[in-house]
Coordinates of C-alpha atoms in Angstrom, one line a residue:
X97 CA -114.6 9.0 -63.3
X98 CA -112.1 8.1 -65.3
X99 CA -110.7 4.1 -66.0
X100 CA -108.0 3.1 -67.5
X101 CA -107.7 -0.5 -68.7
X102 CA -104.2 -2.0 -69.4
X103 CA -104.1 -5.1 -71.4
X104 CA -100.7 -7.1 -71.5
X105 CA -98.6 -8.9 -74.0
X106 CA -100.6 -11.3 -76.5
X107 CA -104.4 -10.1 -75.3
X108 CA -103.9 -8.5 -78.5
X109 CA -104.9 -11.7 -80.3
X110 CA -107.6 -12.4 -78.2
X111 CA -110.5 -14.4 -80.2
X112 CA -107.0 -15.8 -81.9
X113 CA -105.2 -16.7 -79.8
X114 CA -105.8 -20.3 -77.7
X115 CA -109.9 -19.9 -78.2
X116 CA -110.5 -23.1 -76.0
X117 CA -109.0 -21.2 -72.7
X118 CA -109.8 -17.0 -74.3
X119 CA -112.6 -17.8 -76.0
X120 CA -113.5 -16.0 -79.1
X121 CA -114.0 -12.4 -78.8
X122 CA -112.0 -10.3 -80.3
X123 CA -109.9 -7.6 -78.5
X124 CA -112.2 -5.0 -80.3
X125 CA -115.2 -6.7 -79.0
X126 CA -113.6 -6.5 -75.7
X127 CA -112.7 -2.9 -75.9
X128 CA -116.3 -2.3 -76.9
X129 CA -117.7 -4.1 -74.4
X130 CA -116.3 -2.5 -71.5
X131 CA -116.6 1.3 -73.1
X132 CA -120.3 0.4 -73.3
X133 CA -120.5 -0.7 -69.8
X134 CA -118.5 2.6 -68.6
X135 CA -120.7 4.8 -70.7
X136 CA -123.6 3.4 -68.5
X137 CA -122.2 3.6 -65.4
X138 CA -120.7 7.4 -65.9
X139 CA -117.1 6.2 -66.6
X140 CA -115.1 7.3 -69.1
X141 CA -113.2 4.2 -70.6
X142 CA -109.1 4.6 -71.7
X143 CA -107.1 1.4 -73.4
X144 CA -104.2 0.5 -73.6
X145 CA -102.1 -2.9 -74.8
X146 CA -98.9 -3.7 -75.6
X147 CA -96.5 -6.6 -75.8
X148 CA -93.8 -4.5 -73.7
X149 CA -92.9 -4.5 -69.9
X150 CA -91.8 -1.0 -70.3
X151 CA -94.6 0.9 -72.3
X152 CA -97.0 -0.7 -69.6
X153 CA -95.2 1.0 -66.7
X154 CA -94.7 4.1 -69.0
X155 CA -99.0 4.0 -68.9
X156 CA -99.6 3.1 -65.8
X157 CA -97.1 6.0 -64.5
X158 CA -98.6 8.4 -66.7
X159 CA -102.1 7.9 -65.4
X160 CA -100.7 10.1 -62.3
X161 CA -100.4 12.7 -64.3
X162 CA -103.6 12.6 -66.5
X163 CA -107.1 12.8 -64.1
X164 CA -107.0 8.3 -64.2
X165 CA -109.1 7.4 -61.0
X166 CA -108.8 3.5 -61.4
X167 CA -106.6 0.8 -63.1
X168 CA -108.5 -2.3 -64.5
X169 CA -104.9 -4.6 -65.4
X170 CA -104.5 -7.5 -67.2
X171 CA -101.0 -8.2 -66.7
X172 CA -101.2 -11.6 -69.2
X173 CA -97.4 -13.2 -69.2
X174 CA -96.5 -10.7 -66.6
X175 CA -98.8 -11.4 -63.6
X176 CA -95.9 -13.8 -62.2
X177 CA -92.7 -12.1 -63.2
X178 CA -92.9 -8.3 -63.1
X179 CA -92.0 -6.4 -60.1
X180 CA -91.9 -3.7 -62.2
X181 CA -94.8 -3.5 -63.0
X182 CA -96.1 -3.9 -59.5
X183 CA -93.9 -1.2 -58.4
X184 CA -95.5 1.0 -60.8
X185 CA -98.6 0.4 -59.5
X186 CA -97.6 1.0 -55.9
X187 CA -95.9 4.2 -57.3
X188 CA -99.0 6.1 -58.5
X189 CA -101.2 5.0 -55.6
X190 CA -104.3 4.4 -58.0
X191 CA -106.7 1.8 -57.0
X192 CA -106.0 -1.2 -59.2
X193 CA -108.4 -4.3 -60.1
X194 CA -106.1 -7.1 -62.0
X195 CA -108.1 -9.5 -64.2
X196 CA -108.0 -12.9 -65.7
X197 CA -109.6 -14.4 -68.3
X198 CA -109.0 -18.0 -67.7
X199 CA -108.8 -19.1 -64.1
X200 CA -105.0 -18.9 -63.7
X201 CA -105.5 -21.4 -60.5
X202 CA -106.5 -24.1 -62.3
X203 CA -104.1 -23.8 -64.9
X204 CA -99.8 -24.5 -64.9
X205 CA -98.2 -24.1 -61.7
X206 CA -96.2 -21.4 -62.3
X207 CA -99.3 -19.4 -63.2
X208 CA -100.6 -19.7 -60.1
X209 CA -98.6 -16.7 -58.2
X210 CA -99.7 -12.9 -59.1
X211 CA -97.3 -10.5 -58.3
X212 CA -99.3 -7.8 -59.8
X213 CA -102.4 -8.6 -56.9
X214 CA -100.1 -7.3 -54.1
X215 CA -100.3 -3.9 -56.0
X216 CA -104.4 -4.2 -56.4
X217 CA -107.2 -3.7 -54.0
X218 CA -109.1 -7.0 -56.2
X219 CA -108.5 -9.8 -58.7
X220 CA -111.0 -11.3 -61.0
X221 CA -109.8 -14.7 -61.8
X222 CA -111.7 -17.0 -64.5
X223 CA -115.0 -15.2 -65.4
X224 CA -114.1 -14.7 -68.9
X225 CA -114.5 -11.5 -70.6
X226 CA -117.3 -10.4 -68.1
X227 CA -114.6 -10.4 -65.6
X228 CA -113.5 -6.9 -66.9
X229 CA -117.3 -5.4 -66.6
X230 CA -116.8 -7.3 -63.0
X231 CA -113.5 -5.0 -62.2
X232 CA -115.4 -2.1 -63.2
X233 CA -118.2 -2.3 -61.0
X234 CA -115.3 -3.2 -58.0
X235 CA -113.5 0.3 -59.0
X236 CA -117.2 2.2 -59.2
X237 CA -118.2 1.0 -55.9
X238 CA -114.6 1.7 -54.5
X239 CA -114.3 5.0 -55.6
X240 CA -118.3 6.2 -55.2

């Protein structure tokens, strides 16, 4: 099984960036963290992060292609503004978990609509960095 975990803009300074609502690990850590869990769960782990609308889509539409059996997506800044990015997950048909760090709910107003969750099967919303080992017990159970 094969998972690929997409990472938005900013996550990249993650243990940086706002530690009071991210917390302090480090997007390293983070990558670590969830390989570690895959390896013990039979899943091979792929990353990917970037600051661009685009180059997400370009991943996620690439994972057709390449043997991807599930999306893990933190869409960051883009949860409430891309339908592109929701279209590209509706394009390659992979089941999708989106995740949040911070419980987007309880924060501004305008972070409280996901676009991106129309295009996923869950959403993990709040549980910090565990929320990603969450997601990828939701897409092992899904797919198994």
């Amino acid at each position: 099984m094969k998972i690929l975990v997409v990472n938005g803009p900013n996550l990249n300074l993650l243990g940086i960036r706002e530690p009071a609502i991210y917390g302090t690990t480090r997007y390293e850590e983070l990558v670590e963290l969830i390989r570690t869990e895959g390896e013990k769960l039979g899943i091979e782990t792929v990353f990917f992060q970037s600051n661009h609308e685009g180059a997400i889509i370009d991943r996620i539409q690439a994972s057709y292609f390449d043997g991807t059996n599930g999306i893990i997506i933190n869409p960051a800044g883009y949860t409430t503004t891309s339908v592109s990015i929701l279209d590209a997950l509706k394009s390659v048909g992979i089941p999708a978990v989106e995740v949040h760090i911070s419980n987007i709910y309880e924060r501004e107003a305008f972070r409280h609509h996901s676009l991106i969750k129309l295009g996923c099967i869950a959403s993990v919303v709040g549980h910090g960095i565990p929320g990603y080992l969450e997601a990828l017990h939701i897409l092992r159970d899904h797919l198994s």
